mmCIF file of C-alpha atoms in Angstrom:
data_model
loop_
_atom_site.group_PDB
_atom_site.id
_atom_site.type_symbol
_atom_site.label_atom_id
_atom_site.label_comp_id
_atom_site.label_asym_id
_atom_site.label_seq_id
_atom_site.Cartn_x
_atom_site.Cartn_y
_atom_site.Cartn_z
ATOM 1 C CA MET A 186 -1.720 34.723 -121.818
ATOM 2 C CA PRO A 187 -2.989 37.798 -119.927
ATOM 3 C CA SER A 188 -1.381 41.140 -120.769
ATOM 4 C CA LEU A 189 0.679 43.238 -118.376
ATOM 5 C CA GLU A 190 -2.247 45.690 -118.283
ATOM 6 C CA GLU A 191 -4.257 42.885 -116.628
ATOM 7 C CA ILE A 192 -1.542 41.280 -114.510
ATOM 8 C CA ILE A 193 -0.088 44.375 -112.818
ATOM 9 C CA PRO A 194 -3.371 45.851 -111.479
ATOM 10 C CA SER A 195 -4.585 42.379 -110.458
ATOM 11 C CA PHE A 196 -1.389 41.710 -108.543
ATOM 12 C CA LEU A 197 -1.416 45.127 -106.851
ATOM 13 C CA ILE A 198 -5.036 44.658 -105.750
ATOM 14 C CA LEU A 199 -4.162 41.228 -104.339
ATOM 15 C CA LEU A 200 -1.112 42.634 -102.557
ATOM 16 C CA PHE A 201 -3.146 45.426 -100.964
ATOM 17 C CA SER A 202 -5.901 43.011 -99.927
ATOM 18 C CA LEU A 203 -3.436 40.624 -98.280
ATOM 19 C CA SER A 204 -1.733 43.533 -96.512
ATOM 20 C CA VAL A 205 -5.045 44.732 -95.070
ATOM 21 C CA HIS A 206 -5.823 41.169 -93.978
ATOM 22 C CA GLU A 207 -2.547 40.727 -92.108
ATOM 23 C CA ALA A 208 -2.591 44.248 -90.629
ATOM 24 C CA ALA A 209 -6.074 43.504 -89.268
ATOM 25 C CA HIS A 210 -4.730 40.431 -87.473
ATOM 26 C CA ALA A 211 -1.869 42.468 -86.011
ATOM 27 C CA TRP A 212 -4.045 45.417 -84.942
ATOM 28 C CA THR A 213 -6.604 43.148 -83.280
ATOM 29 C CA ALA A 214 -3.939 41.178 -81.408
ATOM 30 C CA ASP A 215 -2.426 44.426 -80.142
ATOM 31 C CA ARG A 216 -5.821 45.710 -78.997
ATOM 32 C CA LEU A 217 -6.434 42.449 -77.144
ATOM 33 C CA GLY A 218 -3.162 42.593 -75.243
ATOM 34 C CA ASP A 219 -0.462 40.990 -77.400
ATOM 35 C CA PRO A 220 2.072 43.555 -78.706
ATOM 36 C CA THR A 221 4.202 40.963 -80.563
ATOM 37 C CA ALA A 222 3.052 41.888 -84.073
ATOM 38 C CA ARG A 223 3.150 45.629 -83.338
ATOM 39 C CA ARG A 224 6.755 45.372 -82.164
ATOM 40 C CA LEU A 225 7.605 43.598 -85.414
ATOM 41 C CA GLY A 226 6.064 46.405 -87.461
ATOM 42 C CA ARG A 227 3.103 44.402 -88.727
ATOM 43 C CA ILE A 228 0.386 46.995 -88.032
ATOM 44 C CA THR A 229 0.937 48.587 -91.406
ATOM 45 C CA LEU A 230 -0.400 48.505 -94.946
ATOM 46 C CA ASN A 231 3.156 48.455 -96.292
ATOM 47 C CA PRO A 232 3.183 45.168 -98.244
ATOM 48 C CA LEU A 233 6.896 44.681 -97.572
ATOM 49 C CA ALA A 234 6.032 43.943 -93.931
ATOM 50 C CA HIS A 235 3.707 41.105 -94.936
ATOM 51 C CA ILE A 236 5.207 39.594 -98.089
ATOM 52 C CA ASP A 237 6.171 35.961 -98.268
ATOM 53 C CA TRP A 238 8.135 35.926 -101.517
ATOM 54 C CA ILE A 239 6.855 32.510 -102.557
ATOM 55 C CA GLY A 240 3.267 32.670 -101.306
ATOM 56 C CA THR A 241 2.583 36.366 -101.925
ATOM 57 C CA VAL A 242 4.615 36.973 -105.081
ATOM 58 C CA LEU A 243 5.667 33.830 -106.959
ATOM 59 C CA PHE A 244 2.526 31.716 -106.661
ATOM 60 C CA PRO A 245 0.052 34.557 -107.391
ATOM 61 C CA LEU A 246 2.077 35.696 -110.415
ATOM 62 C CA ILE A 247 2.159 32.142 -111.762
ATOM 63 C CA ALA A 248 -1.596 31.897 -111.199
ATOM 64 C CA LEU A 249 -2.247 35.218 -112.939
ATOM 65 C CA LEU A 250 0.008 34.332 -115.871
ATOM 66 C CA THR A 251 -1.260 30.800 -116.419
ATOM 67 C CA ARG A 252 -4.765 30.978 -114.893
ATOM 68 C CA VAL A 253 -3.854 27.809 -113.025
ATOM 69 C CA PRO A 254 -5.431 27.849 -109.532
ATOM 70 C CA LEU A 255 -2.698 28.051 -106.900
ATOM 71 C CA LEU A 256 -2.901 28.749 -103.194
ATOM 72 C CA GLY A 257 -1.110 31.907 -102.109
ATOM 73 C CA TRP A 258 -0.404 33.303 -98.688
ATOM 74 C CA ALA A 259 1.215 36.190 -96.832
ATOM 75 C CA LYS A 260 3.663 36.025 -93.945
ATOM 76 C CA PRO A 261 1.689 34.904 -90.874
ATOM 77 C CA VAL A 262 1.223 37.416 -88.082
ATOM 78 C CA PRO A 263 2.848 36.091 -84.885
ATOM 79 C CA VAL A 264 0.497 35.979 -81.898
ATOM 80 C CA ASP A 265 1.474 34.945 -78.378
ATOM 81 C CA PRO A 266 -1.755 33.718 -76.730
ATOM 82 C CA ARG A 267 -0.155 34.087 -73.295
ATOM 83 C CA ASN A 268 -0.403 37.865 -73.684
ATOM 84 C CA LEU A 269 -4.097 37.836 -74.563
ATOM 85 C CA ARG A 270 -6.579 38.637 -71.838
ATOM 86 C CA ALA A 271 -8.801 35.633 -72.633
ATOM 87 C CA PRO A 272 -6.485 33.438 -74.726
ATOM 88 C CA ARG A 273 -8.953 31.082 -76.448
ATOM 89 C CA ARG A 274 -11.626 33.696 -77.117
ATOM 90 C CA ASP A 275 -9.203 36.437 -78.117
ATOM 91 C CA PHE A 276 -7.169 34.178 -80.405
ATOM 92 C CA SER A 277 -10.404 33.406 -82.263
ATOM 93 C CA LEU A 278 -11.126 37.128 -82.556
ATOM 94 C CA VAL A 279 -7.635 37.765 -83.916
ATOM 95 C CA ALA A 280 -8.170 34.996 -86.482
ATOM 96 C CA ALA A 281 -11.577 36.361 -87.491
ATOM 97 C CA ALA A 282 -10.209 39.897 -87.979
ATOM 98 C CA GLY A 283 -8.493 39.017 -91.283
ATOM 99 C CA PRO A 284 -11.584 37.706 -93.124
ATOM 100 C CA ILE A 285 -13.701 40.488 -91.606
ATOM 101 C CA SER A 286 -11.282 43.068 -93.037
ATOM 102 C CA ASN A 287 -11.629 41.462 -96.481
ATOM 103 C CA MET A 288 -15.422 41.618 -96.246
ATOM 104 C CA ILE A 289 -15.186 45.306 -95.316
ATOM 105 C CA LEU A 290 -13.075 45.840 -98.443
ATOM 106 C CA ALA A 291 -15.610 43.840 -100.475
ATOM 107 C CA VAL A 292 -18.543 45.947 -99.243
ATOM 108 C CA THR A 293 -16.557 49.140 -99.894
ATOM 109 C CA GLY A 294 -15.737 47.870 -103.375
ATOM 110 C CA ALA A 295 -19.382 47.004 -104.037
ATOM 111 C CA ILE A 296 -20.441 50.550 -103.132
ATOM 112 C CA GLY A 297 -17.697 51.966 -105.367
ATOM 113 C CA PHE A 298 -18.751 49.632 -108.168
ATOM 114 C CA ARG A 299 -22.352 50.818 -108.030
ATOM 115 C CA VAL A 300 -21.326 54.478 -108.072
ATOM 116 C CA LEU A 301 -18.960 53.987 -111.018
ATOM 117 C CA TYR A 302 -21.267 51.680 -112.981
ATOM 118 C CA LEU A 303 -24.348 53.880 -112.607
ATOM 119 C CA ASN A 304 -22.309 56.872 -113.788
ATOM 120 C CA GLY A 305 -21.106 55.077 -116.893
ATOM 121 C CA HIS A 306 -17.492 54.468 -115.812
ATOM 122 C CA PHE A 307 -17.569 50.844 -116.906
ATOM 123 C CA GLU A 308 -13.845 50.000 -117.098
ATOM 124 C CA PRO A 309 -12.894 51.189 -113.581
ATOM 125 C CA ALA A 310 -16.159 49.678 -112.333
ATOM 126 C CA GLY A 311 -14.961 46.337 -113.708
ATOM 127 C CA TRP A 312 -11.708 46.544 -111.739
ATOM 128 C CA VAL A 313 -13.512 47.563 -108.557
ATOM 129 C CA ALA A 314 -15.917 44.651 -109.029
ATOM 130 C CA TRP A 315 -12.953 42.313 -109.486
ATOM 131 C CA ALA A 316 -11.360 43.648 -106.301
ATOM 132 C CA ALA A 317 -14.610 43.147 -104.399
ATOM 133 C CA LYS A 318 -14.957 39.565 -105.644
ATOM 134 C CA LEU A 319 -11.306 38.857 -104.792
ATOM 135 C CA ASN A 320 -11.877 40.020 -101.226
ATOM 136 C CA ILE A 321 -15.029 37.944 -100.925
ATOM 137 C CA THR A 322 -12.996 34.961 -102.113
ATOM 138 C CA LEU A 323 -10.215 35.673 -99.613
ATOM 139 C CA ALA A 324 -12.728 35.974 -96.781
ATOM 140 C CA VAL A 325 -14.618 32.781 -97.633
ATOM 141 C CA PHE A 326 -11.443 30.794 -98.301
ATOM 142 C CA ASN A 327 -9.810 31.865 -95.055
ATOM 143 C CA LEU A 328 -12.934 30.963 -93.084
ATOM 144 C CA LEU A 329 -12.761 27.324 -94.155
ATOM 145 C CA PRO A 330 -12.532 25.345 -90.882
ATOM 146 C CA VAL A 331 -9.137 23.856 -91.686
ATOM 147 C CA PRO A 332 -6.124 24.749 -89.511
ATOM 148 C CA PRO A 333 -3.985 26.797 -90.077
ATOM 149 C CA LEU A 334 -6.548 28.900 -91.958
ATOM 150 C CA ASP A 335 -8.339 31.582 -89.963
ATOM 151 C CA GLY A 336 -11.525 29.531 -89.926
ATOM 152 C CA GLY A 337 -9.673 26.679 -88.256
ATOM 153 C CA ASN A 338 -8.319 29.027 -85.597
ATOM 154 C CA VAL A 339 -11.777 30.510 -85.024
ATOM 155 C CA LEU A 340 -13.097 26.970 -84.626
ATOM 156 C CA LEU A 341 -10.437 26.188 -82.011
ATOM 157 C CA GLY A 342 -11.811 28.967 -79.843
ATOM 158 C CA LEU A 343 -15.440 27.917 -80.247
ATOM 159 C CA LEU A 344 -15.152 24.171 -79.663
ATOM 160 C CA PRO A 345 -14.920 22.497 -76.259
ATOM 161 C CA ILE A 346 -11.308 21.988 -75.243
ATOM 162 C CA GLY A 347 -11.263 18.268 -76.053
ATOM 163 C CA ALA A 348 -12.645 18.771 -79.547
ATOM 164 C CA ALA A 349 -10.364 21.781 -80.083
ATOM 165 C CA ARG A 350 -7.324 19.660 -79.272
ATOM 166 C CA ALA A 351 -8.437 17.059 -81.824
ATOM 167 C CA VAL A 352 -8.846 19.734 -84.519
ATOM 168 C CA ALA A 353 -5.471 21.278 -83.589
ATOM 169 C CA GLN A 354 -3.796 17.963 -84.387
ATOM 170 C CA LEU A 355 -4.756 18.500 -88.027
ATOM 171 C CA GLN A 356 -2.663 21.679 -88.254
ATOM 172 C CA PRO A 357 0.527 20.026 -89.606
ATOM 173 C CA TYR A 358 -1.571 18.518 -92.397
ATOM 174 C CA GLY A 359 -3.640 21.619 -93.171
ATOM 175 C CA PHE A 360 -1.962 22.533 -96.444
ATOM 176 C CA VAL A 361 -1.992 18.885 -97.553
ATOM 177 C CA ILE A 362 -5.753 18.847 -96.985
ATOM 178 C CA LEU A 363 -6.174 22.139 -98.852
ATOM 179 C CA TYR A 364 -4.142 21.003 -101.854
ATOM 180 C CA ALA A 365 -6.051 17.716 -101.934
ATOM 181 C CA LEU A 366 -9.291 19.715 -102.028
ATOM 182 C CA LEU A 367 -7.822 21.974 -104.725
ATOM 183 C CA LEU A 368 -6.543 19.199 -106.985
ATOM 184 C CA THR A 369 -9.739 17.154 -106.748
ATOM 185 C CA GLY A 370 -11.911 20.172 -107.537
ATOM 186 C CA ALA A 371 -13.685 19.909 -104.186
ATOM 187 C CA LEU A 372 -12.350 23.300 -103.077
ATOM 188 C CA ALA A 373 -13.945 25.062 -106.053
ATOM 189 C CA ARG A 374 -17.250 23.262 -105.469
ATOM 190 C CA ILE A 375 -17.238 24.409 -101.842
ATOM 191 C CA LEU A 376 -15.841 27.900 -102.322
ATOM 192 C CA PHE A 377 -17.257 29.439 -105.462
ATOM 193 C CA PRO A 378 -21.013 28.918 -104.917
ATOM 194 C CA VAL A 379 -20.688 30.812 -101.623
ATOM 195 C CA VAL A 380 -18.560 33.525 -103.254
ATOM 196 C CA GLU A 381 -21.076 33.939 -106.092
ATOM 197 C CA VAL A 382 -24.047 34.238 -103.724
ATOM 198 C CA ILE A 383 -22.312 36.971 -101.707
ATOM 199 C CA ARG A 384 -21.137 38.707 -104.894
ATOM 200 C CA ASP A 385 -24.669 38.715 -106.323
ATOM 201 C CA VAL A 386 -26.041 40.212 -103.114
ATOM 202 C CA LEU A 387 -23.414 42.979 -103.049
ATOM 203 C CA MET A 388 -23.268 43.607 -106.806
ATOM 204 C CA PRO A 389 -26.516 42.537 -108.468
ATOM 205 C CA VAL A 390 -25.466 44.025 -111.814
ATOM 206 C CA VAL A 391 -23.521 41.311 -113.619
ATOM 207 C CA LEU A 392 -20.712 42.560 -115.826
#
């Protein structure tokens, strides 16, 4: 079983990464004309504004304690497409903002990793590398084209209306599809090769 010295920093890094992700959704929606999330106090890095106690706390802690892969989530940012200037396009941009924010964190972490590693600070470099890989994983996972993930919502804005409506009908079954992929191992086969390629590009030194 992992020690508290491993679990606590890992959980705090995850919490910060999810908070940035959700705040990015809220900030982008506000910039594109929908103030709903701003009025609810979601343009913030305060994790209390974004926590879903099951998806953000319980499931990740179980996963960290047992190393069993579990899907976690934060409280979704509410977006009213009627307030957006170009509803389909802007809703896709709002959806894309979360994964983009995680990739920005990953690139920042990769730069920090290189600085720390090259200066001989190997232990903090390891944590920064872990944070970068976590954010790559969050970005790639959320871009899977399965509603209600961000990738599914991006897809809804890119497809012709008829095809978008067909994809939208999958939304009630999205988590069923994701757990089926998880339990069969298909999710890992899809996700981790992409994560590893991006990680190796950003951090070519393997710890």
